[in-house]
Tab-separated table of C-alpha atoms in Angstrom:
chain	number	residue	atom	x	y	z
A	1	UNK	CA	-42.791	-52.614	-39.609
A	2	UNK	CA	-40.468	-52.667	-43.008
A	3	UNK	CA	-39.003	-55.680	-42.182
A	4	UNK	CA	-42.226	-57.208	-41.622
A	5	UNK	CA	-43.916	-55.610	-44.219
A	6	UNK	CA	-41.005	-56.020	-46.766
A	7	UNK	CA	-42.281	-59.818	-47.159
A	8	UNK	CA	-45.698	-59.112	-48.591
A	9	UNK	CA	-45.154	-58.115	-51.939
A	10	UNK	CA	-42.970	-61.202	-52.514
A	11	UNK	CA	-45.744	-63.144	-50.916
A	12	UNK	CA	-48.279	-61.666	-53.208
A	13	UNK	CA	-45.720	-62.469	-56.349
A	14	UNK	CA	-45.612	-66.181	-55.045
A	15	UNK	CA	-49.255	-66.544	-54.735
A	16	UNK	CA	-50.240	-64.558	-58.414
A	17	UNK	CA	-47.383	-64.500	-60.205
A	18	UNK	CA	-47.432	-61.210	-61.026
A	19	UNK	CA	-44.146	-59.887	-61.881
A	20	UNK	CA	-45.119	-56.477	-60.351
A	21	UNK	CA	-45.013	-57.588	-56.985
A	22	UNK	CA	-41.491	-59.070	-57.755
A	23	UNK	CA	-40.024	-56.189	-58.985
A	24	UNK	CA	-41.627	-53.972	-55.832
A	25	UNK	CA	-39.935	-56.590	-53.419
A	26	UNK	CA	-36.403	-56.973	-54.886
A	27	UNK	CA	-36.786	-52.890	-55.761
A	28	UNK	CA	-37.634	-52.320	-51.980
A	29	UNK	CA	-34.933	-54.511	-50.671
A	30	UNK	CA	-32.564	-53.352	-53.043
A	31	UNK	CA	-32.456	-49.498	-51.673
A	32	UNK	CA	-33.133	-51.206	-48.201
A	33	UNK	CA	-29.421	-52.630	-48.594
A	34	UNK	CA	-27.808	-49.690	-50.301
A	35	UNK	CA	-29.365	-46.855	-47.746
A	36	UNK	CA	-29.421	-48.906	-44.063
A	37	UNK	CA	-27.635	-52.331	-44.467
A	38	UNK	CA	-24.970	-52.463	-41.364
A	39	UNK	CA	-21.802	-54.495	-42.006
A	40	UNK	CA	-23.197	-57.156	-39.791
A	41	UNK	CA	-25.959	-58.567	-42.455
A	42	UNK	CA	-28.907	-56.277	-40.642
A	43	UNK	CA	-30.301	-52.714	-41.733
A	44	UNK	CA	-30.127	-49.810	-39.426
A	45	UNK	CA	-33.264	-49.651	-37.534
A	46	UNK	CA	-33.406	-47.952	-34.271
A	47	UNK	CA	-37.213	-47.473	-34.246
A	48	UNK	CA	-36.970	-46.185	-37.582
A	49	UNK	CA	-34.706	-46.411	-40.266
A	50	UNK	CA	-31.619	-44.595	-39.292
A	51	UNK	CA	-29.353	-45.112	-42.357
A	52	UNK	CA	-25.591	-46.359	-42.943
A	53	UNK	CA	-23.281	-43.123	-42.765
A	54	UNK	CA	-23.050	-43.983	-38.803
A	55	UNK	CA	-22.035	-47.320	-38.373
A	56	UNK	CA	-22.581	-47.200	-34.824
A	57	UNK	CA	-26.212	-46.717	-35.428
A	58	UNK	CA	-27.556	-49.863	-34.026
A	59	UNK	CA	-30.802	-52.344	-35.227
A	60	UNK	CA	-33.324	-53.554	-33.007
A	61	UNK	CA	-33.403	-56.917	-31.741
A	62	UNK	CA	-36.861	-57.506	-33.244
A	63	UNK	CA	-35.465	-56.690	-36.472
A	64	UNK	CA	-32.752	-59.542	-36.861
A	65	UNK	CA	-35.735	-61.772	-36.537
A	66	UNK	CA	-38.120	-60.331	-38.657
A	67	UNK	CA	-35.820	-59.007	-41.542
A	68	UNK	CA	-33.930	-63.118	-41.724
A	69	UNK	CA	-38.017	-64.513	-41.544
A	70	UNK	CA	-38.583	-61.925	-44.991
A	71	UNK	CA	-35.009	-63.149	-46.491
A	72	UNK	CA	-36.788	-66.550	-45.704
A	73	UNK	CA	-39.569	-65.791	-47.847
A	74	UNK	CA	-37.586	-64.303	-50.433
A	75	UNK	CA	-35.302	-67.631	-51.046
A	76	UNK	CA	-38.307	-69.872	-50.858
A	77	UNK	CA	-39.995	-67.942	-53.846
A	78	UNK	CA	-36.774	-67.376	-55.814
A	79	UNK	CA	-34.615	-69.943	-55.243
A	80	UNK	CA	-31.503	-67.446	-55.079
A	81	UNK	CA	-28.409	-68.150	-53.162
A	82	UNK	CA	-28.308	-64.507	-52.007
A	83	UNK	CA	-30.576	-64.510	-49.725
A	84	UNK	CA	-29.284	-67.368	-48.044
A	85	UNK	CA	-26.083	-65.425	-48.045
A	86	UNK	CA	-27.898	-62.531	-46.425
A	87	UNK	CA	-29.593	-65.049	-43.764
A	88	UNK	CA	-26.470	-66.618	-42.622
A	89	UNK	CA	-24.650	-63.424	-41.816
A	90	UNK	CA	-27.543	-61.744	-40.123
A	91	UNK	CA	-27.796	-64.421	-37.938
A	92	UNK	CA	-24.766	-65.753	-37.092
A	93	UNK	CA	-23.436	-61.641	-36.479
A	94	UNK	CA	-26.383	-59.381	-35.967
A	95	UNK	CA	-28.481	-62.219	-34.073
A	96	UNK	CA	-26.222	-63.820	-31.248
A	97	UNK	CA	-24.233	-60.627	-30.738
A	98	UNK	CA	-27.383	-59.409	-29.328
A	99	UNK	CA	-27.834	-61.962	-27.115
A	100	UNK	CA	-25.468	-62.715	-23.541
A	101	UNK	CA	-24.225	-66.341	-24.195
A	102	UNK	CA	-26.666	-67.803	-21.408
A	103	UNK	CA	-29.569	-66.505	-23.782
A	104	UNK	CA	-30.614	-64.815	-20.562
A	105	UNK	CA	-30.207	-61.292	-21.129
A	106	UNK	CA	-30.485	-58.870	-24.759
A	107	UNK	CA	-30.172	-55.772	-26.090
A	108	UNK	CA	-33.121	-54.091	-27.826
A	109	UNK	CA	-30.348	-51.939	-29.680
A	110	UNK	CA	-27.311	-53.348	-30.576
A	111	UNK	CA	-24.345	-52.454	-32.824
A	112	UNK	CA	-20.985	-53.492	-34.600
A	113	UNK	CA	-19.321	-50.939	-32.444
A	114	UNK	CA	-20.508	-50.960	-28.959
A	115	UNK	CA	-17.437	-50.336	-26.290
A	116	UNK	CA	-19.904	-49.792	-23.308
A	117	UNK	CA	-23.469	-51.022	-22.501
A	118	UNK	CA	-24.881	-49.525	-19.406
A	119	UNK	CA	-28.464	-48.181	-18.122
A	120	UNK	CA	-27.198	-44.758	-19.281
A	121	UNK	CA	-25.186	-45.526	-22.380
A	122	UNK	CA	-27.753	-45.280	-25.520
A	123	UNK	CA	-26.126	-43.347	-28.232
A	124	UNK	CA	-29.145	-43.826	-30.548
A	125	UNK	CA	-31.403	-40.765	-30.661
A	126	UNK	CA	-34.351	-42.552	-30.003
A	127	UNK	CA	-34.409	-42.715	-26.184
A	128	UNK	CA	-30.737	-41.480	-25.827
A	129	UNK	CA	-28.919	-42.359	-22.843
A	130	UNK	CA	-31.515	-44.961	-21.598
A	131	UNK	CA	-31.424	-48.482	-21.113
A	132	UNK	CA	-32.042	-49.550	-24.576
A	133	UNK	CA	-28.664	-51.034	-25.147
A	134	UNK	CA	-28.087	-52.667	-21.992
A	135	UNK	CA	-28.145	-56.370	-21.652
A	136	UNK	CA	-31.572	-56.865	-19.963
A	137	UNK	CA	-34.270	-60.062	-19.798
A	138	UNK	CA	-36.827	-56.739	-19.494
A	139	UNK	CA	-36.777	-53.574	-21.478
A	140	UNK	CA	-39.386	-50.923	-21.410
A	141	UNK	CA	-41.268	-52.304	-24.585
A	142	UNK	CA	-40.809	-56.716	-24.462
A	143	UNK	CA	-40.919	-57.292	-27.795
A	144	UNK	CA	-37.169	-57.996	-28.347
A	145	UNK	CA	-37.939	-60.600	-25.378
A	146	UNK	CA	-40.571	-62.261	-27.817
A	147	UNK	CA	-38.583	-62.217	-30.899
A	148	UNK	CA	-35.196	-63.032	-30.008
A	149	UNK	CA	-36.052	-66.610	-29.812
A	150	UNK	CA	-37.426	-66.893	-33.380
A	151	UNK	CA	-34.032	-66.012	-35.585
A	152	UNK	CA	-32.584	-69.235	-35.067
A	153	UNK	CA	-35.218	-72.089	-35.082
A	154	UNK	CA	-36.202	-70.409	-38.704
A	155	UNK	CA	-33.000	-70.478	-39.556
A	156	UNK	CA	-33.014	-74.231	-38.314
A	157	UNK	CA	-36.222	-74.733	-40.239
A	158	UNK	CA	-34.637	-73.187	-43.682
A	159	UNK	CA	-31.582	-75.580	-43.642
A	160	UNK	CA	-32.907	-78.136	-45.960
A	161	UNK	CA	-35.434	-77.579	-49.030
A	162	UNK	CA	-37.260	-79.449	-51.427
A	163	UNK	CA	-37.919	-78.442	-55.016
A	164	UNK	CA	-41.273	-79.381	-57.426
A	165	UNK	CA	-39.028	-82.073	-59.152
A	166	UNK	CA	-38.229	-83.739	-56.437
A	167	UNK	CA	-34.847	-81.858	-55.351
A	168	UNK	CA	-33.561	-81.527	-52.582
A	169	UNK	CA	-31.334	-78.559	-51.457
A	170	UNK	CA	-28.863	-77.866	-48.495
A	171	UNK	CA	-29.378	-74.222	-47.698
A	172	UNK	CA	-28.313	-73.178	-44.592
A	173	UNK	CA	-25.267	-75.341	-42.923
A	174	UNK	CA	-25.029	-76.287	-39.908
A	175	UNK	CA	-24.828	-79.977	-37.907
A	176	UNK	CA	-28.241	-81.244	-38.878
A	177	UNK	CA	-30.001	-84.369	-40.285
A	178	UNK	CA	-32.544	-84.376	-42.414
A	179	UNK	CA	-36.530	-86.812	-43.275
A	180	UNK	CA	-35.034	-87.689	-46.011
A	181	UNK	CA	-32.398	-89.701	-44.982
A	182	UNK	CA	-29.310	-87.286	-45.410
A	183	UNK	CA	-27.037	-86.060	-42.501
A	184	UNK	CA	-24.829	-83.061	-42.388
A	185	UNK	CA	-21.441	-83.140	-40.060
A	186	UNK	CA	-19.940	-80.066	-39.896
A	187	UNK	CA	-18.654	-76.997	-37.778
A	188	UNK	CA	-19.687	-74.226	-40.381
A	189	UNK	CA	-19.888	-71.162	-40.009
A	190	UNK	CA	-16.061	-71.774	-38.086
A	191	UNK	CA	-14.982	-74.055	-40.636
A	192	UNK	CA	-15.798	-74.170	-44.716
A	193	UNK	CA	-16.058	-78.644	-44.652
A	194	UNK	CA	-19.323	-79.761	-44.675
A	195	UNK	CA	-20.030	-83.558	-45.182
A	196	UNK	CA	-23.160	-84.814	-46.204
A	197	UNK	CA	-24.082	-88.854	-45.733
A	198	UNK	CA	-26.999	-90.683	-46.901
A	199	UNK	CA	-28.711	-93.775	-45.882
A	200	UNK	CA	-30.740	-95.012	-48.147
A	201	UNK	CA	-33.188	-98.251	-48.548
A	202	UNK	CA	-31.893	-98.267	-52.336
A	203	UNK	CA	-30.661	-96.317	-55.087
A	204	UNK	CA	-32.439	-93.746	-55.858
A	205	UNK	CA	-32.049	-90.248	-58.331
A	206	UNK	CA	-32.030	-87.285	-56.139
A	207	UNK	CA	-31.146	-84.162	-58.063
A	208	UNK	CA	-29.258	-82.453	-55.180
A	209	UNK	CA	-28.589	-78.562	-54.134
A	210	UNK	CA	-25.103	-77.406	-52.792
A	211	UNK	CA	-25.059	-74.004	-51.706
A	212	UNK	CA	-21.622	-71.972	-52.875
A	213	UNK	CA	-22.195	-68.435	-50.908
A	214	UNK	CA	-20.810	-65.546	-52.884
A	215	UNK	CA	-18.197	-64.919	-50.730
A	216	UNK	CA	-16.307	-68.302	-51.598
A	217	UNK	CA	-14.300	-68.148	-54.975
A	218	UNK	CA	-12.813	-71.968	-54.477
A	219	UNK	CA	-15.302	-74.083	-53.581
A	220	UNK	CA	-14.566	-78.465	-54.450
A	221	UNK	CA	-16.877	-81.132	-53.879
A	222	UNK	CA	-16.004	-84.633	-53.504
A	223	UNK	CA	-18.207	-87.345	-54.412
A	224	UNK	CA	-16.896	-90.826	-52.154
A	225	UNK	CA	-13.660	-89.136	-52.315
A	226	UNK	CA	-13.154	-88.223	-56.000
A	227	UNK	CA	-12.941	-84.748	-56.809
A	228	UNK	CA	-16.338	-83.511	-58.620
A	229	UNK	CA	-14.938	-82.075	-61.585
A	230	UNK	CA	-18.096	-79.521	-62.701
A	231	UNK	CA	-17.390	-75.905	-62.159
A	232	UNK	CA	-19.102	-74.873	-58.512
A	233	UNK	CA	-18.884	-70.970	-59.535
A	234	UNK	CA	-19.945	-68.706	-56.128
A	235	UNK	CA	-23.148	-67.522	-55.767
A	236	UNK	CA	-25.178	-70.833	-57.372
A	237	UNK	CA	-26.903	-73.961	-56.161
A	238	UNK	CA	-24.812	-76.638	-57.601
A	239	UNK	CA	-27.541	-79.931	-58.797
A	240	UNK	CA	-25.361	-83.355	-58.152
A	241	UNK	CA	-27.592	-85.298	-60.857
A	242	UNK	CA	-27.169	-88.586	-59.749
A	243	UNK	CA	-28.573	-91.935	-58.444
A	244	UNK	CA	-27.467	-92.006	-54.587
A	245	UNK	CA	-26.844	-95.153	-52.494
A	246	UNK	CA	-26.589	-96.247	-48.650
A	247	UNK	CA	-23.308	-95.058	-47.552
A	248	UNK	CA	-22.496	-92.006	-50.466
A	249	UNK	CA	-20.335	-89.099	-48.476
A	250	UNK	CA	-20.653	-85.500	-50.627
A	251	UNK	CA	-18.032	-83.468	-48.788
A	252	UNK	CA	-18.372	-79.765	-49.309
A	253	UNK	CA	-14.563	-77.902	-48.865
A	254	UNK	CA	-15.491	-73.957	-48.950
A	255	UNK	CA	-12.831	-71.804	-49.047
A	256	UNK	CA	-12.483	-69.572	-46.150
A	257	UNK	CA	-10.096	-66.600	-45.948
A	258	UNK	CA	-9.732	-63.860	-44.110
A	259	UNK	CA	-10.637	-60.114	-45.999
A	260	UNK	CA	-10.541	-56.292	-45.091
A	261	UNK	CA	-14.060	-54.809	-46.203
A	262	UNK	CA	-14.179	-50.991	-46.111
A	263	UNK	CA	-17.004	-48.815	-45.263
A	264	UNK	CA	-16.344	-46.095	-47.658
A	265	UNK	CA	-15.805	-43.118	-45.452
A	266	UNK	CA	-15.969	-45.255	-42.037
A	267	UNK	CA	-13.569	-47.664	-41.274
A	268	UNK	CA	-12.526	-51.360	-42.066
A	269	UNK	CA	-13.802	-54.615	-41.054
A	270	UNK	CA	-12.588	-58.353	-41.188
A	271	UNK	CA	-14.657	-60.934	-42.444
A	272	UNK	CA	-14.347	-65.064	-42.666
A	273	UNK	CA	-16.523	-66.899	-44.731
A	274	UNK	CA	-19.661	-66.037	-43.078
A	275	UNK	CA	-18.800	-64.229	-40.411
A	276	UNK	CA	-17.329	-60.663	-39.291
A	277	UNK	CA	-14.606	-60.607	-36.559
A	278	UNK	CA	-14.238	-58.247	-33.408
A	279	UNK	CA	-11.978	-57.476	-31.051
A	280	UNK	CA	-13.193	-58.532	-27.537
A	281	UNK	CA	-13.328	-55.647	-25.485
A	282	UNK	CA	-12.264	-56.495	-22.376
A	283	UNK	CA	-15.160	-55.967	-19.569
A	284	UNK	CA	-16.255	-55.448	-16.233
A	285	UNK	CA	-19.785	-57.202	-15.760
A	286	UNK	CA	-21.935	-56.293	-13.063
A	287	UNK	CA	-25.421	-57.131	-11.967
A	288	UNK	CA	-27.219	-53.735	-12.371
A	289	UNK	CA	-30.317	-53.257	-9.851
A	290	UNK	CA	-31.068	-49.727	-10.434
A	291	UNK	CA	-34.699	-49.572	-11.490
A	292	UNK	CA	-34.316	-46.961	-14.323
A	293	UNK	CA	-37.328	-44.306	-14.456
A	294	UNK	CA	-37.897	-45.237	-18.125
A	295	UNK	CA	-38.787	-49.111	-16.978
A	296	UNK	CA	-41.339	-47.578	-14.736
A	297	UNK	CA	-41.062	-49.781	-11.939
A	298	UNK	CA	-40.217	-52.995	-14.081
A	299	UNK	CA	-37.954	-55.703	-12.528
A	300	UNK	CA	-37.009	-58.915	-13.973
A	301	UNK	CA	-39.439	-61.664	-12.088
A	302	UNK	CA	-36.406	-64.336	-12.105
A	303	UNK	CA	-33.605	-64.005	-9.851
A	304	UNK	CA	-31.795	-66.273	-12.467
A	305	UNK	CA	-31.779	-63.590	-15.107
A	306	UNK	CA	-30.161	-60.310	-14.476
A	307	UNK	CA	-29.982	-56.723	-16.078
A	308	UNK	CA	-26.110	-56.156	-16.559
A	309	UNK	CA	-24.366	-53.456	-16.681
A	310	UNK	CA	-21.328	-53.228	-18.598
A	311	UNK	CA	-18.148	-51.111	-19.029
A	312	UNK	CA	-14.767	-51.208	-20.709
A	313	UNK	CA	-12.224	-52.516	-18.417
A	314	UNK	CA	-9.286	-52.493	-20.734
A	315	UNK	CA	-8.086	-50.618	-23.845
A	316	UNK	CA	-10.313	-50.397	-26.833
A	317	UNK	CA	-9.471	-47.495	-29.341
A	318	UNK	CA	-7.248	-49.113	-31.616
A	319	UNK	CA	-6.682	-48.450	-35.715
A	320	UNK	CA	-5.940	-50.936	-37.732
A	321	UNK	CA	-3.261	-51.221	-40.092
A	322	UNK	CA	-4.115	-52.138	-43.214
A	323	UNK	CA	-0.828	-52.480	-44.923
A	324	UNK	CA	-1.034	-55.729	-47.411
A	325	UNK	CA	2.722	-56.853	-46.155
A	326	UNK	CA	1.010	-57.498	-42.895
A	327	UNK	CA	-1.289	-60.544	-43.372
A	328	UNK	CA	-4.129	-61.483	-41.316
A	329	UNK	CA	-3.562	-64.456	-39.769
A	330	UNK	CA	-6.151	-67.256	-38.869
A	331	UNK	CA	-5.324	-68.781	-35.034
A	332	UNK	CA	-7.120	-72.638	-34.854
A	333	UNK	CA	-8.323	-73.270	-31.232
A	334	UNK	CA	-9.647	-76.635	-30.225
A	335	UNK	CA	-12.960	-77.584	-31.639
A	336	UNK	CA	-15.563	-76.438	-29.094
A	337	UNK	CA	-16.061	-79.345	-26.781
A	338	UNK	CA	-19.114	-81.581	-27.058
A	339	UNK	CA	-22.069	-80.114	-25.218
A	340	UNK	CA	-20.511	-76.258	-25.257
A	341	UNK	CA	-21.651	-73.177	-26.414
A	342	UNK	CA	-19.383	-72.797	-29.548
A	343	UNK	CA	-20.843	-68.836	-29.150
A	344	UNK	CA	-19.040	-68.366	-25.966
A	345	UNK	CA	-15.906	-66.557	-25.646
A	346	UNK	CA	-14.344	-69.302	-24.067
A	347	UNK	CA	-14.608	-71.842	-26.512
A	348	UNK	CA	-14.914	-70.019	-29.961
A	349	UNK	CA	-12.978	-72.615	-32.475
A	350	UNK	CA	-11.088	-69.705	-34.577
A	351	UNK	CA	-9.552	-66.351	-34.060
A	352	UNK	CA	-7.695	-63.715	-36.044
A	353	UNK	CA	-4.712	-62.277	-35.231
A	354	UNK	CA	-4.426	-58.955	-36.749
A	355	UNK	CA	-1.953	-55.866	-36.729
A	356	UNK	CA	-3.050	-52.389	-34.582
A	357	UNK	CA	-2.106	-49.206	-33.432
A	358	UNK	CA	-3.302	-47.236	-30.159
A	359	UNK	CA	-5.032	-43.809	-31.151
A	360	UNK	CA	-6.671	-41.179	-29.328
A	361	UNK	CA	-10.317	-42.093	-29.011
A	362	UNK	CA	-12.659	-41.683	-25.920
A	363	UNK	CA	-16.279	-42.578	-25.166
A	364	UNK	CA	-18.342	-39.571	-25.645
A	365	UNK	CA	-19.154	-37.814	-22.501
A	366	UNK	CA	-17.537	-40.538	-20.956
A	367	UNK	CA	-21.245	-42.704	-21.175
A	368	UNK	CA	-21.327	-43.400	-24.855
A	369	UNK	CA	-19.517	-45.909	-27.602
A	370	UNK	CA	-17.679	-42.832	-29.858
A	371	UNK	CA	-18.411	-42.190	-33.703
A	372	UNK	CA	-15.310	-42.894	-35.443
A	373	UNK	CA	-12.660	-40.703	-36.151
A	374	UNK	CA	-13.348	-38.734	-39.341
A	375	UNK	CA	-13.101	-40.427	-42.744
A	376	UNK	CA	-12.158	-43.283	-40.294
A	377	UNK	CA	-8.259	-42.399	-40.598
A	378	UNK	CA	-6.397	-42.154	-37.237
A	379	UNK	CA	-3.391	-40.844	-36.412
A	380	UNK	CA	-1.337	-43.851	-34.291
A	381	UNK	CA	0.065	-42.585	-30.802
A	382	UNK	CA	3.129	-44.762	-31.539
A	383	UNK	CA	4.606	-46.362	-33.911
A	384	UNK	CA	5.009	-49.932	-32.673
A	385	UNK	CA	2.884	-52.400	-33.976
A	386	UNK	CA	0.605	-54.688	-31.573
A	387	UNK	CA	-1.427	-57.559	-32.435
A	388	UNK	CA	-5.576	-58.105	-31.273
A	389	UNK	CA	-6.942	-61.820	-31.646
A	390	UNK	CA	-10.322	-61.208	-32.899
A	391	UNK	CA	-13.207	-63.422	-32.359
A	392	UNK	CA	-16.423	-63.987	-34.098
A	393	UNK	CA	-18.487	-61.433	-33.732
A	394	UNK	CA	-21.538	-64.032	-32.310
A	395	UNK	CA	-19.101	-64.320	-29.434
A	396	UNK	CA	-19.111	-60.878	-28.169
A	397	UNK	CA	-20.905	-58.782	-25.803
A	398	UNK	CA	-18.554	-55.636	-25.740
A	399	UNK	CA	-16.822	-55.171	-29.445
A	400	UNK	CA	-14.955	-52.531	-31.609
A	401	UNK	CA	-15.375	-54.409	-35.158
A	402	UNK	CA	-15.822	-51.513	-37.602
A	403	UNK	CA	-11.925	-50.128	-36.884
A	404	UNK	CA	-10.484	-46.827	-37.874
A	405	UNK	CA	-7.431	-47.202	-40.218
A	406	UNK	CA	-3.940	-46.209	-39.319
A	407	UNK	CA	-2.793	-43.089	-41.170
């Protein structure tokens, strides 16, 4: 209910104008950040609000959708780039890692770190070692079910804006084309170059929005190929005051680079642009028929959509080293083919390569994805050095993102 609930006061600022109602919403979504938020753009919400200091502890599914439809509100009524910021990363992370890439199956909990999901392998206290983290198309409650399908036509629907004066303002990216006459070719969130086209009737003075997200420091725009020489600083809507004609191209180069982000106490993450990276862990699927006594009896109606169980077929329970001689480095793969899922494994267009260590690290009673080590320092079992290619973290069904670091 917070995330839903989170949206009224801002509703009741846009409707009176009262600056209470302001200050209650960006108050309450202020400590909602600094006491829950999860490295993947959602807050820690098992049921209830769990809290940070774990980052295993996982978000419901209902929550990605809810918490991005608030942010939604929140940008509408303020206009801010951060909450676009906070949209894109809770749904391109938090949404479709909770999600099998056939759309068929979910999680109702899901987390950055989860190296096993199973009938039995809940770590959350709420219902522990139930079927709550399992990749099902039926959990005991079916709200997830409902709500999983909402996250990403809103975020569709949020793309492109229009402002009292007549503005008009590019949001969210993604491949899209817009009413009035402007189309967007790109392959963001893998890729910082967005292009924008218009085709237009006749000239006409459109006062138009570029997003720069926070997280880019050296962002350029290029007007028909010139460089656009006002300053695009990060975390603004840049206006493009001009009058626009059939044929104009505004290409949009945001700077992407690789960066460690630590969870103080926790462990280390790597992030591109708009998205976190994990490593893969590699799996063995199966189709799970065990009717669980918690599901009372509940079966999936559709042959076509199973309950899977999941378990780590391959080492996971790496450090990472996080010396700054050994860079990060970004691997290109071909551009997801037309038609493909650019969410699947298979055909993700980038991956980061990125030094590791094997450590001593087991699942908990040999069921459960393990806290991390304490302070999230490890001590390496050997000294050589071996490389992970990490993959968006939209792309994953078993992941280790949040990594210990290498004493």
């Amino acid at each position: 209910t917070c995330m839903e609930e989170l949206k009224l006061p801002m509703l009741l600022y846009a409707y009176t104008g009262k600056r209470y109602y302001l200050d209650l919403a960006l108050n309450a979504e202020r400590k909602l950040t600094r006491d829950h938020m999860l490295p993947d753009g959602v807050p820690a919400s098992a049921e209830a609000l769990v809290g940070n200091g774990n980052v295993i502890n996982s978000h419901e599914t209902c929550d990605i959708s809810d918490y991005t439809w608030t942010l939604e509100q929140f940008l509408l009524t303020t206009g801010e780039v951060r909450w676009a910021d906070k949209i894109e990363k809770a749904v391109f992370n938090a949404g479709l890692g909770a999600v099998t890439k056939d759309f068929r199956s979910l999680q109702y909990f899901s987390s950055v770190n989860q190296v096993i999901a199973t009938g039995r392998s809940n770590h959350n206290e709420f219902f522990h070692g139930s079927t709550w983290m399992a990749f099902r198309p039926t959990h005991e409650t079916e709200c997830c079910a409902g709500n999983v399908h909402r996250f990403m036509p809103n975020y569709v629907a949020h793309m492109w804006l229009r402002g009292k004066d007549g503005s008009i303002a590019a949001a969210l990216y993604g491949p899209s084309a817009a009413t009035f006459h402007i189309a967007q070719r790109t392959s963001y969130p893998f890729d910082g170059e967005i292009e924008f086209s218009f085709g237009l009737k006749e000239r006409t003075d459109i006062p138009f929005l570029l997003r720069i997200p926070a997280w880019c420091r050296d962002a350029k725009i290029y007007v028909n190929g010139k460089l656009w020489r006002d300053a695009c600083p990060a975390g603004t809507f840049v206006t493009l005051r001009r009058k626009f004609r059939n044929s104009d191209r505004i290409r949009l180069c945001l700077s992407m680079q690789p960066v460690m982000n630590t969870v103080p106490g926790q462990g280390i993450y790597v992030q591109r642009g708009p998205l976190l990276f994990s490593y893969p862990v590699p799996q063995r699927k199966t189709a799970d028929r065990t009717v669980y006594a918690n599901m009372n009896g509940k079966v999936p109606g559709n042959p076509e959509f199973e309950c899977w169980s999941i378990e780590p077929a391959g080492p996971w329970n790496y450090a990472l080293c996080s010396d700054p001689v050994i860079p990060l480095k970004v691997i290109r793969t071909k551009p997801a083919a037309a038609g493909s899922y650019p969410f699947d494994p298979e055909h993700t267009p980038v991956k980061i390569s990125v030094p590791v260590k094997p450590i001593n690290w087991e699942l908990e009673k040999g069921r459960y994805t393990p806290r991390l080590p304490a302070e999230g320092i490890a001590r390496a079992v050997s000294d050589r050095i071996e490389y992970l290619e990490l993959i968006p973290y939209g792309c994953t069904e078993l992941r280790l993102t949040v990594f210990p670091q290498c004493n």
